[in-house]
Amino acid sequence: MQVITTVADFRRARAACDGLGFVPTMGYLHQGHLSLIRQARAECSTVAVSIFVNPTQFGPREDFERYPRDMDRDLALLEAEAVELVFAPSREEMYPEGFGTYVVQPAADEVLEGAARPGHFRGVATVVCKLLNIVQPTRAYFGQKDAQQTVVVRQMVRDLNIPTEIVVLPTVREHDGLAMSSRNTYLTPEERRAAPAIYRGLQAAEQRYLAGERNAEALRQAVIAVLDAEPLLRPEYVSVADPITLRELERVGERGALVSLAARLGSVRLIDNVMLGAQPS
Ligand code: PAF
């Protein structure tokens, strides 16, 4: 496994590989990341993983400084998955002095995580665009947990003619349904016990949908009823949206719906979602 920290060295190593599968990460790897890496391994002859906690996607009052980091543990996990290339650049390598070009999707900032976290998707789209340019993968793998991120990345790749196929894989969950996330590590034992209510809420909406409910507000209320029963949880938003435009729905139609939420548990902000009905291509 080659661990590479500069763009120039990565380009040289990459030139020797074809059929490259790429998993971009911010490190502190968990089973969700490993499921993406294993899928890349199964589909591509070479696998590359990036580890970079991207400062531009964190707001000024967010957790950039305390975001969990453990490079040695991450590298051991990647070695065990037989990953060939690891790109672990410094902040200065990715954003050298004078850096001044960003990728923006104004529509993404109007809804869901974009509305809740101003500037977040500008940071995500910019760093993913840079990483795809550096790594030049055939396929890049993302998790469904960050549903809006997958929509933003797909649109960017389409709009900017980036020749990478975007693959989105299902959310990996703990045994009690909590979506795997590096941020779960911040939870106190009490908060961790409360956290599965997030997925139970989403499942309540799923049950109502499967029973025939198509009224979006009724589905939203099904989620809220479960969240409200857990006193430690403070929901920020619960959304029933079109899975492609991410605009709020009144009724769920043929395209199905993305039911998503953000909630706080103490100082930790968690997100999760389920897709109802047809999956977007
Ligand atoms: O999903 C993440 O971990 C990050 O948003 C990503 C895609 C690695 C960009 O920094």
PDB file of C-alpha atoms and ligand atoms in Angstrom:
ATOM      1  CA  MET A   1       0.000   0.000   0.000  1.00  0.00           C
ATOM      2  CA  GLN A   2       1.391   3.391  -0.984  1.00  0.00           C
ATOM      3  CA  VAL A   3       0.547   6.335   1.282  1.00  0.00           C
ATOM      4  CA  ILE A   4       0.952   9.518  -0.728  1.00  0.00           C
ATOM      5  CA  THR A   5       0.707  13.094   0.523  1.00  0.00           C
ATOM      6  CA  THR A   6       1.300  15.248  -2.554  1.00  0.00           C
ATOM      7  CA  VAL A   7      -0.710  15.741  -5.723  1.00  0.00           C
ATOM      8  CA  ALA A   8       2.383  15.313  -7.907  1.00  0.00           C
ATOM      9  CA  ASP A   9       3.308  11.948  -6.331  1.00  0.00           C
ATOM     10  CA  PHE A  10      -0.281  10.740  -6.519  1.00  0.00           C
ATOM     11  CA  ARG A  11      -0.488  11.575 -10.215  1.00  0.00           C
ATOM     12  CA  ARG A  12       2.703   9.585 -10.847  1.00  0.00           C
ATOM     13  CA  ALA A  13       1.418   6.531  -8.920  1.00  0.00           C
ATOM     14  CA  ARG A  14      -2.000   6.776 -10.536  1.00  0.00           C
ATOM     15  CA  ALA A  15      -0.538   6.777 -14.058  1.00  0.00           C
ATOM     16  CA  ALA A  16       0.478   3.137 -13.564  1.00  0.00           C
ATOM     17  CA  CYS A  17      -3.066   1.970 -12.686  1.00  0.00           C
ATOM     18  CA  ASP A  18      -6.249   1.460 -14.622  1.00  0.00           C
ATOM     19  CA  GLY A  19      -9.769   0.601 -13.571  1.00  0.00           C
ATOM     20  CA  LEU A  20      -9.451   2.752 -10.471  1.00  0.00           C
ATOM     21  CA  GLY A  21     -12.133   2.705  -7.767  1.00  0.00           C
ATOM     22  CA  PHE A  22     -12.027   5.634  -5.334  1.00  0.00           C
ATOM     23  CA  VAL A  23     -13.470   6.131  -1.848  1.00  0.00           C
ATOM     24  CA  PRO A  24     -13.109   9.703  -0.541  1.00  0.00           C
ATOM     25  CA  THR A  25     -13.183   9.910   3.276  1.00  0.00           C
ATOM     26  CA  MET A  26     -12.405  12.204   6.161  1.00  0.00           C
ATOM     27  CA  GLY A  27     -10.815   9.288   7.997  1.00  0.00           C
ATOM     28  CA  TYR A  28     -11.738   7.749  11.360  1.00  0.00           C
ATOM     29  CA  LEU A  29     -12.941   4.845   9.278  1.00  0.00           C
ATOM     30  CA  HIS A  30     -15.880   2.643  10.238  1.00  0.00           C
ATOM     31  CA  GLN A  31     -17.845  -0.221   8.683  1.00  0.00           C
ATOM     32  CA  GLY A  32     -19.697   2.214   6.415  1.00  0.00           C
ATOM     33  CA  HIS A  33     -16.404   3.230   4.769  1.00  0.00           C
ATOM     34  CA  LEU A  34     -15.257  -0.393   4.639  1.00  0.00           C
ATOM     35  CA  SER A  35     -18.434  -1.426   2.795  1.00  0.00           C
ATOM     36  CA  LEU A  36     -17.630   1.207   0.119  1.00  0.00           C
ATOM     37  CA  ILE A  37     -14.015   0.008  -0.086  1.00  0.00           C
ATOM     38  CA  ARG A  38     -15.103  -3.645  -0.419  1.00  0.00           C
ATOM     39  CA  GLN A  39     -17.495  -2.758  -3.228  1.00  0.00           C
ATOM     40  CA  ALA A  40     -14.714  -0.836  -4.979  1.00  0.00           C
ATOM     41  CA  ARG A  41     -12.416  -3.832  -4.451  1.00  0.00           C
ATOM     42  CA  ALA A  42     -15.019  -6.141  -6.032  1.00  0.00           C
ATOM     43  CA  GLU A  43     -15.563  -3.898  -9.054  1.00  0.00           C
ATOM     44  CA  CYS A  44     -12.198  -2.278  -9.815  1.00  0.00           C
ATOM     45  CA  SER A  45      -8.649  -3.534 -10.322  1.00  0.00           C
ATOM     46  CA  THR A  46      -7.069  -0.788  -8.173  1.00  0.00           C
ATOM     47  CA  VAL A  47      -8.581   0.869  -5.077  1.00  0.00           C
ATOM     48  CA  ALA A  48      -7.650   4.347  -3.860  1.00  0.00           C
ATOM     49  CA  VAL A  49      -8.868   5.951  -0.630  1.00  0.00           C
ATOM     50  CA  SER A  50      -8.381   9.564   0.419  1.00  0.00           C
ATOM     51  CA  ILE A  51      -8.139  10.706   4.019  1.00  0.00           C
ATOM     52  CA  PHE A  52      -8.587  14.447   4.370  1.00  0.00           C
ATOM     53  CA  VAL A  53     -10.612  16.355   6.950  1.00  0.00           C
ATOM     54  CA  ASN A  54     -11.727  19.108   4.635  1.00  0.00           C
ATOM     55  CA  PRO A  55     -11.801  22.456   6.434  1.00  0.00           C
ATOM     56  CA  THR A  56     -13.941  24.214   3.820  1.00  0.00           C
ATOM     57  CA  GLN A  57     -17.009  22.068   4.502  1.00  0.00           C
ATOM     58  CA  PHE A  58     -17.130  22.962   8.226  1.00  0.00           C
ATOM     59  CA  GLY A  59     -18.846  26.135   9.414  1.00  0.00           C
ATOM     60  CA  PRO A  60     -17.106  28.462  11.873  1.00  0.00           C
ATOM     61  CA  ARG A  61     -19.034  27.018  14.842  1.00  0.00           C
ATOM     62  CA  GLU A  62     -18.765  23.388  13.683  1.00  0.00           C
ATOM     63  CA  ASP A  63     -16.498  20.569  14.809  1.00  0.00           C
ATOM     64  CA  PHE A  64     -13.506  20.829  12.427  1.00  0.00           C
ATOM     65  CA  GLU A  65     -10.934  21.056  15.231  1.00  0.00           C
ATOM     66  CA  ARG A  66     -12.363  18.216  17.290  1.00  0.00           C
ATOM     67  CA  TYR A  67     -13.363  15.971  14.335  1.00  0.00           C
ATOM     68  CA  PRO A  68     -11.937  12.537  15.275  1.00  0.00           C
ATOM     69  CA  ARG A  69      -8.649  11.614  13.636  1.00  0.00           C
ATOM     70  CA  ASP A  70      -6.541   8.444  13.924  1.00  0.00           C
ATOM     71  CA  MET A  71      -4.273   8.008  10.911  1.00  0.00           C
ATOM     72  CA  ASP A  72      -2.427   4.927  12.223  1.00  0.00           C
ATOM     73  CA  ARG A  73      -5.663   3.024  12.879  1.00  0.00           C
ATOM     74  CA  ASP A  74      -7.064   4.106   9.476  1.00  0.00           C
ATOM     75  CA  LEU A  75      -3.937   2.951   7.628  1.00  0.00           C
ATOM     76  CA  ALA A  76      -4.037  -0.439   9.396  1.00  0.00           C
ATOM     77  CA  LEU A  77      -7.686  -0.884   8.334  1.00  0.00           C
ATOM     78  CA  LEU A  78      -6.874   0.075   4.738  1.00  0.00           C
ATOM     79  CA  GLU A  79      -3.879  -2.265   4.646  1.00  0.00           C
ATOM     80  CA  ALA A  80      -6.171  -5.099   5.793  1.00  0.00           C
ATOM     81  CA  GLU A  81      -8.535  -4.297   2.888  1.00  0.00           C
ATOM     82  CA  ALA A  82      -5.595  -4.515   0.450  1.00  0.00           C
ATOM     83  CA  VAL A  83      -6.079  -0.931  -0.694  1.00  0.00           C
ATOM     84  CA  GLU A  84      -3.310   0.002  -3.121  1.00  0.00           C
ATOM     85  CA  LEU A  85      -3.246   3.813  -2.918  1.00  0.00           C
ATOM     86  CA  VAL A  86      -3.956   6.166  -0.014  1.00  0.00           C
ATOM     87  CA  PHE A  87      -4.011   9.897  -0.653  1.00  0.00           C
ATOM     88  CA  ALA A  88      -3.571  11.800   2.618  1.00  0.00           C
ATOM     89  CA  PRO A  89      -2.703  15.396   1.734  1.00  0.00           C
ATOM     90  CA  SER A  90      -2.077  18.264   4.138  1.00  0.00           C
ATOM     91  CA  ARG A  91      -4.355  21.290   4.259  1.00  0.00           C
ATOM     92  CA  GLU A  92      -1.644  23.313   2.474  1.00  0.00           C
ATOM     93  CA  GLU A  93      -1.399  20.734  -0.313  1.00  0.00           C
ATOM     94  CA  MET A  94      -5.154  20.968  -0.993  1.00  0.00           C
ATOM     95  CA  TYR A  95      -5.581  24.685  -0.307  1.00  0.00           C
ATOM     96  CA  PRO A  96      -2.231  26.403  -0.969  1.00  0.00           C
ATOM     97  CA  GLU A  97      -1.865  30.096  -0.387  1.00  0.00           C
ATOM     98  CA  GLY A  98      -3.789  31.993  -3.043  1.00  0.00           C
ATOM     99  CA  PHE A  99      -6.408  29.269  -3.509  1.00  0.00           C
ATOM    100  CA  GLY A 100      -9.511  30.994  -4.881  1.00  0.00           C
ATOM    101  CA  THR A 101     -11.804  28.738  -6.938  1.00  0.00           C
ATOM    102  CA  TYR A 102     -14.922  27.087  -5.502  1.00  0.00           C
ATOM    103  CA  VAL A 103     -17.670  24.878  -6.924  1.00  0.00           C
ATOM    104  CA  VAL A 104     -21.111  26.154  -5.932  1.00  0.00           C
ATOM    105  CA  GLN A 105     -24.621  24.839  -6.429  1.00  0.00           C
ATOM    106  CA  PRO A 106     -26.868  27.624  -5.143  1.00  0.00           C
ATOM    107  CA  ALA A 107     -29.949  25.364  -5.184  1.00  0.00           C
ATOM    108  CA  ALA A 108     -28.295  22.938  -2.758  1.00  0.00           C
ATOM    109  CA  ASP A 109     -27.933  25.717  -0.189  1.00  0.00           C
ATOM    110  CA  GLU A 110     -31.681  26.276  -0.075  1.00  0.00           C
ATOM    111  CA  VAL A 111     -32.743  22.892   1.303  1.00  0.00           C
ATOM    112  CA  LEU A 112     -31.974  20.329   4.024  1.00  0.00           C
ATOM    113  CA  GLU A 113     -28.307  20.202   5.060  1.00  0.00           C
ATOM    114  CA  GLY A 114     -27.487  23.055   2.665  1.00  0.00           C
ATOM    115  CA  ALA A 115     -29.959  25.369   4.429  1.00  0.00           C
ATOM    116  CA  ALA A 116     -28.883  24.168   7.898  1.00  0.00           C
ATOM    117  CA  ARG A 117     -25.142  24.412   7.202  1.00  0.00           C
ATOM    118  CA  PRO A 118     -24.395  27.504   5.056  1.00  0.00           C
ATOM    119  CA  GLY A 119     -21.373  26.936   2.815  1.00  0.00           C
ATOM    120  CA  HIS A 120     -21.182  23.201   3.582  1.00  0.00           C
ATOM    121  CA  PHE A 121     -21.872  22.012   0.049  1.00  0.00           C
ATOM    122  CA  ARG A 122     -19.565  24.613  -1.471  1.00  0.00           C
ATOM    123  CA  GLY A 123     -16.809  22.952   0.570  1.00  0.00           C
ATOM    124  CA  VAL A 124     -17.942  19.416  -0.293  1.00  0.00           C
ATOM    125  CA  ALA A 125     -18.346  20.070  -4.033  1.00  0.00           C
ATOM    126  CA  THR A 126     -14.995  21.887  -4.201  1.00  0.00           C
ATOM    127  CA  VAL A 127     -12.999  19.196  -2.425  1.00  0.00           C
ATOM    128  CA  VAL A 128     -14.722  16.316  -4.251  1.00  0.00           C
ATOM    129  CA  CYS A 129     -14.092  18.083  -7.584  1.00  0.00           C
ATOM    130  CA  LYS A 130     -10.410  18.511  -6.676  1.00  0.00           C
ATOM    131  CA  LEU A 131     -10.116  14.897  -5.493  1.00  0.00           C
ATOM    132  CA  LEU A 132     -11.756  13.554  -8.667  1.00  0.00           C
ATOM    133  CA  ASN A 133      -9.349  15.661 -10.752  1.00  0.00           C
ATOM    134  CA  ILE A 134      -6.338  14.403  -8.797  1.00  0.00           C
ATOM    135  CA  VAL A 135      -7.350  10.741  -8.492  1.00  0.00           C
ATOM    136  CA  GLN A 136      -9.131  10.449 -11.880  1.00  0.00           C
ATOM    137  CA  PRO A 137     -11.097   7.367 -10.848  1.00  0.00           C
ATOM    138  CA  THR A 138     -13.302   5.271 -13.090  1.00  0.00           C
ATOM    139  CA  ARG A 139     -15.791   4.955 -10.234  1.00  0.00           C
ATOM    140  CA  ALA A 140     -16.189   6.844  -6.943  1.00  0.00           C
ATOM    141  CA  TYR A 141     -18.171   5.414  -4.029  1.00  0.00           C
ATOM    142  CA  PHE A 142     -20.373   7.336  -1.567  1.00  0.00           C
ATOM    143  CA  GLY A 143     -22.740   6.308   1.224  1.00  0.00           C
ATOM    144  CA  GLN A 144     -26.491   6.966   1.142  1.00  0.00           C
ATOM    145  CA  LYS A 145     -26.352   8.346   4.700  1.00  0.00           C
ATOM    146  CA  ASP A 146     -25.211  11.668   3.253  1.00  0.00           C
ATOM    147  CA  ALA A 147     -28.126  11.705   0.833  1.00  0.00           C
ATOM    148  CA  GLN A 148     -27.883  15.350  -0.226  1.00  0.00           C
ATOM    149  CA  GLN A 149     -24.123  14.996  -0.716  1.00  0.00           C
ATOM    150  CA  THR A 150     -24.765  12.223  -3.257  1.00  0.00           C
ATOM    151  CA  VAL A 151     -27.239  14.469  -5.119  1.00  0.00           C
ATOM    152  CA  VAL A 152     -24.767  17.379  -5.133  1.00  0.00           C
ATOM    153  CA  VAL A 153     -21.872  15.177  -6.301  1.00  0.00           C
ATOM    154  CA  ARG A 154     -23.945  13.556  -9.051  1.00  0.00           C
ATOM    155  CA  GLN A 155     -25.076  16.940 -10.342  1.00  0.00           C
ATOM    156  CA  MET A 156     -21.500  18.304 -10.231  1.00  0.00           C
ATOM    157  CA  VAL A 157     -20.142  15.335 -12.174  1.00  0.00           C
ATOM    158  CA  ARG A 158     -22.919  15.769 -14.765  1.00  0.00           C
ATOM    159  CA  ASP A 159     -22.587  19.558 -15.035  1.00  0.00           C
ATOM    160  CA  LEU A 160     -18.775  19.628 -15.193  1.00  0.00           C
ATOM    161  CA  ASN A 161     -18.428  16.549 -17.465  1.00  0.00           C
ATOM    162  CA  ILE A 162     -16.240  14.699 -14.991  1.00  0.00           C
ATOM    163  CA  PRO A 163     -15.656  11.198 -16.430  1.00  0.00           C
ATOM    164  CA  THR A 164     -16.283   9.287 -13.186  1.00  0.00           C
ATOM    165  CA  GLU A 165     -19.242   7.023 -12.441  1.00  0.00           C
ATOM    166  CA  ILE A 166     -20.757   7.820  -9.037  1.00  0.00           C
ATOM    167  CA  VAL A 167     -21.837   4.734  -7.080  1.00  0.00           C
ATOM    168  CA  VAL A 168     -24.056   5.149  -4.001  1.00  0.00           C
ATOM    169  CA  LEU A 169     -24.327   2.313  -1.485  1.00  0.00           C
ATOM    170  CA  PRO A 170     -26.821   1.755   1.351  1.00  0.00           C
ATOM    171  CA  THR A 171     -26.243   3.138   4.840  1.00  0.00           C
ATOM    172  CA  VAL A 172     -24.492   0.688   7.160  1.00  0.00           C
ATOM    173  CA  ARG A 173     -26.126   0.540  10.594  1.00  0.00           C
ATOM    174  CA  GLU A 174     -25.248  -0.615  14.094  1.00  0.00           C
ATOM    175  CA  HIS A 175     -27.234  -3.615  15.421  1.00  0.00           C
ATOM    176  CA  ASP A 176     -29.824  -1.199  16.894  1.00  0.00           C
ATOM    177  CA  GLY A 177     -30.257   0.787  13.676  1.00  0.00           C
ATOM    178  CA  LEU A 178     -28.016   3.794  14.395  1.00  0.00           C
ATOM    179  CA  ALA A 179     -26.370   4.849  11.131  1.00  0.00           C
ATOM    180  CA  MET A 180     -22.588   4.441  11.290  1.00  0.00           C
ATOM    181  CA  SER A 181     -20.827   7.796  11.492  1.00  0.00           C
ATOM    182  CA  SER A 182     -17.458   8.986  12.730  1.00  0.00           C
ATOM    183  CA  ARG A 183     -19.401  11.490  14.862  1.00  0.00           C
ATOM    184  CA  ASN A 184     -21.077   8.659  16.866  1.00  0.00           C
ATOM    185  CA  THR A 185     -17.858   8.523  18.830  1.00  0.00           C
ATOM    186  CA  TYR A 186     -18.778  11.873  20.478  1.00  0.00           C
ATOM    187  CA  LEU A 187     -21.941  10.408  22.067  1.00  0.00           C
ATOM    188  CA  THR A 188     -22.013   9.851  25.825  1.00  0.00           C
ATOM    189  CA  PRO A 189     -23.311   6.393  26.870  1.00  0.00           C
ATOM    190  CA  GLU A 190     -26.703   7.951  27.683  1.00  0.00           C
ATOM    191  CA  GLU A 191     -26.897   9.732  24.327  1.00  0.00           C
ATOM    192  CA  ARG A 192     -25.807   6.556  22.542  1.00  0.00           C
ATOM    193  CA  ARG A 193     -28.754   4.704  24.187  1.00  0.00           C
ATOM    194  CA  ALA A 194     -31.139   7.420  22.941  1.00  0.00           C
ATOM    195  CA  ALA A 195     -29.703   7.608  19.383  1.00  0.00           C
ATOM    196  CA  PRO A 196     -31.551   4.616  17.805  1.00  0.00           C
ATOM    197  CA  ALA A 197     -34.802   6.626  18.099  1.00  0.00           C
ATOM    198  CA  ILE A 198     -33.599   8.435  14.960  1.00  0.00           C
ATOM    199  CA  TYR A 199     -33.881   5.321  12.799  1.00  0.00           C
ATOM    200  CA  ARG A 200     -37.036   4.150  14.613  1.00  0.00           C
ATOM    201  CA  GLY A 201     -38.633   7.465  13.607  1.00  0.00           C
ATOM    202  CA  LEU A 202     -37.641   6.952   9.968  1.00  0.00           C
ATOM    203  CA  GLN A 203     -38.935   3.396  10.088  1.00  0.00           C
ATOM    204  CA  ALA A 204     -42.285   4.648  11.429  1.00  0.00           C
ATOM    205  CA  ALA A 205     -42.643   6.756   8.260  1.00  0.00           C
ATOM    206  CA  GLU A 206     -41.623   3.768   6.139  1.00  0.00           C
ATOM    207  CA  GLN A 207     -44.299   1.593   7.805  1.00  0.00           C
ATOM    208  CA  ARG A 208     -46.975   4.229   7.183  1.00  0.00           C
ATOM    209  CA  TYR A 209     -45.848   4.512   3.542  1.00  0.00           C
ATOM    210  CA  LEU A 210     -45.965   0.739   3.061  1.00  0.00           C
ATOM    211  CA  ALA A 211     -49.466   0.765   4.573  1.00  0.00           C
ATOM    212  CA  GLY A 212     -50.517   3.182   1.823  1.00  0.00           C
ATOM    213  CA  GLU A 213     -50.013   6.653   3.344  1.00  0.00           C
ATOM    214  CA  ARG A 214     -48.971   9.191   0.680  1.00  0.00           C
ATOM    215  CA  ASN A 215     -49.616  12.446   2.539  1.00  0.00           C
ATOM    216  CA  ALA A 216     -46.186  13.926   3.241  1.00  0.00           C
ATOM    217  CA  GLU A 217     -47.236  15.754   6.405  1.00  0.00           C
ATOM    218  CA  ALA A 218     -48.677  12.518   7.874  1.00  0.00           C
ATOM    219  CA  LEU A 219     -45.362  10.764   7.137  1.00  0.00           C
ATOM    220  CA  ARG A 220     -43.426  13.634   8.713  1.00  0.00           C
ATOM    221  CA  GLN A 221     -45.619  13.498  11.810  1.00  0.00           C
ATOM    222  CA  ALA A 222     -44.995   9.745  12.086  1.00  0.00           C
ATOM    223  CA  VAL A 223     -41.251  10.492  12.397  1.00  0.00           C
ATOM    224  CA  ILE A 224     -41.749  13.407  14.797  1.00  0.00           C
ATOM    225  CA  ALA A 225     -43.953  11.348  17.141  1.00  0.00           C
ATOM    226  CA  VAL A 226     -41.110   8.846  17.677  1.00  0.00           C
ATOM    227  CA  LEU A 227     -38.428  11.539  18.044  1.00  0.00           C
ATOM    228  CA  ASP A 228     -40.556  13.501  20.528  1.00  0.00           C
ATOM    229  CA  ALA A 229     -40.836  10.423  22.744  1.00  0.00           C
ATOM    230  CA  GLU A 230     -37.045  10.534  23.301  1.00  0.00           C
ATOM    231  CA  PRO A 231     -36.364  13.492  25.635  1.00  0.00           C
ATOM    232  CA  LEU A 232     -32.623  13.737  24.822  1.00  0.00           C
ATOM    233  CA  LEU A 233     -33.248  14.201  21.085  1.00  0.00           C
ATOM    234  CA  ARG A 234     -33.684  17.699  19.663  1.00  0.00           C
ATOM    235  CA  PRO A 235     -34.795  17.431  16.020  1.00  0.00           C
ATOM    236  CA  GLU A 236     -33.573  20.233  13.741  1.00  0.00           C
ATOM    237  CA  TYR A 237     -35.659  19.294  10.744  1.00  0.00           C
ATOM    238  CA  VAL A 238     -37.679  16.361   9.454  1.00  0.00           C
ATOM    239  CA  SER A 239     -38.196  16.407   5.707  1.00  0.00           C
ATOM    240  CA  VAL A 240     -40.234  14.442   3.189  1.00  0.00           C
ATOM    241  CA  ALA A 241     -38.771  15.567  -0.117  1.00  0.00           C
ATOM    242  CA  ASP A 242     -38.584  14.689  -3.778  1.00  0.00           C
ATOM    243  CA  PRO A 243     -35.547  12.394  -4.110  1.00  0.00           C
ATOM    244  CA  ILE A 244     -34.172  14.300  -7.110  1.00  0.00           C
ATOM    245  CA  THR A 245     -34.992  17.988  -6.511  1.00  0.00           C
ATOM    246  CA  LEU A 246     -34.971  17.627  -2.682  1.00  0.00           C
ATOM    247  CA  ARG A 247     -37.955  20.032  -2.558  1.00  0.00           C
ATOM    248  CA  GLU A 248     -40.562  19.335   0.133  1.00  0.00           C
ATOM    249  CA  LEU A 249     -43.540  17.294  -1.045  1.00  0.00           C
ATOM    250  CA  GLU A 250     -47.250  17.515  -0.247  1.00  0.00           C
ATOM    251  CA  ARG A 251     -47.928  14.023  -1.579  1.00  0.00           C
ATOM    252  CA  VAL A 252     -45.514  11.200  -2.378  1.00  0.00           C
ATOM    253  CA  GLY A 253     -45.820  10.328  -6.052  1.00  0.00           C
ATOM    254  CA  GLU A 254     -44.219   7.863  -8.447  1.00  0.00           C
ATOM    255  CA  ARG A 255     -40.658   9.061  -7.752  1.00  0.00           C
ATOM    256  CA  GLY A 256     -41.052   8.143  -4.088  1.00  0.00           C
ATOM    257  CA  ALA A 257     -39.565  10.339  -1.364  1.00  0.00           C
ATOM    258  CA  LEU A 258     -36.435  10.949   0.643  1.00  0.00           C
ATOM    259  CA  VAL A 259     -37.368  11.102   4.324  1.00  0.00           C
ATOM    260  CA  SER A 260     -34.454  12.747   6.107  1.00  0.00           C
ATOM    261  CA  LEU A 261     -33.703  14.441   9.369  1.00  0.00           C
ATOM    262  CA  ALA A 262     -31.067  16.132  11.454  1.00  0.00           C
ATOM    263  CA  ALA A 263     -31.210  15.952  15.239  1.00  0.00           C
ATOM    264  CA  ARG A 264     -29.017  16.962  18.125  1.00  0.00           C
ATOM    265  CA  LEU A 265     -28.091  14.744  21.009  1.00  0.00           C
ATOM    266  CA  GLY A 266     -26.238  16.943  23.463  1.00  0.00           C
ATOM    267  CA  SER A 267     -23.508  18.619  21.402  1.00  0.00           C
ATOM    268  CA  VAL A 268     -23.627  16.022  18.621  1.00  0.00           C
ATOM    269  CA  ARG A 269     -25.515  16.628  15.390  1.00  0.00           C
ATOM    270  CA  LEU A 270     -26.590  13.462  13.569  1.00  0.00           C
ATOM    271  CA  ILE A 271     -28.297  12.964  10.218  1.00  0.00           C
ATOM    272  CA  ASP A 272     -30.059   9.967   8.715  1.00  0.00           C
ATOM    273  CA  ASN A 273     -32.581   9.117   6.005  1.00  0.00           C
ATOM    274  CA  VAL A 274     -34.635   6.451   4.316  1.00  0.00           C
ATOM    275  CA  MET A 275     -35.804   6.343   0.728  1.00  0.00           C
ATOM    276  CA  LEU A 276     -39.471   5.543   0.145  1.00  0.00           C
ATOM    277  CA  GLY A 277     -40.524   3.922  -3.133  1.00  0.00           C
ATOM    278  CA  ALA A 278     -38.484   4.162  -6.304  1.00  0.00           C
ATOM    279  CA  GLN A 279     -34.752   4.899  -5.959  1.00  0.00           C
ATOM    280  CA  PRO A 280     -33.341   7.780  -8.074  1.00  0.00           C
ATOM    281  CA  SER A 281     -30.938   6.579 -10.760  1.00  0.00           C
TER     282      SER A 281
HETATM  283  O1  PAF B   1     -18.564  12.211   3.193  1.00  0.00           O
HETATM  284  C1  PAF B   1     -17.444  12.637   3.555  1.00  0.00           C
HETATM  285  O2  PAF B   1     -16.746  12.028   4.344  1.00  0.00           O
HETATM  286  C2  PAF B   1     -16.935  13.968   3.000  1.00  0.00           C
HETATM  287  O3  PAF B   1     -17.977  14.884   2.833  1.00  0.00           O
HETATM  288  C3  PAF B   1     -16.132  13.798   1.701  1.00  0.00           C
HETATM  289  C4  PAF B   1     -16.977  13.249   0.570  1.00  0.00           C
HETATM  290  C5  PAF B   1     -14.931  12.901   1.937  1.00  0.00           C
HETATM  291  C6  PAF B   1     -15.596  15.174   1.249  1.00  0.00           C
HETATM  292  O4  PAF B   1     -14.776  15.759   2.213  1.00  0.00           O
END
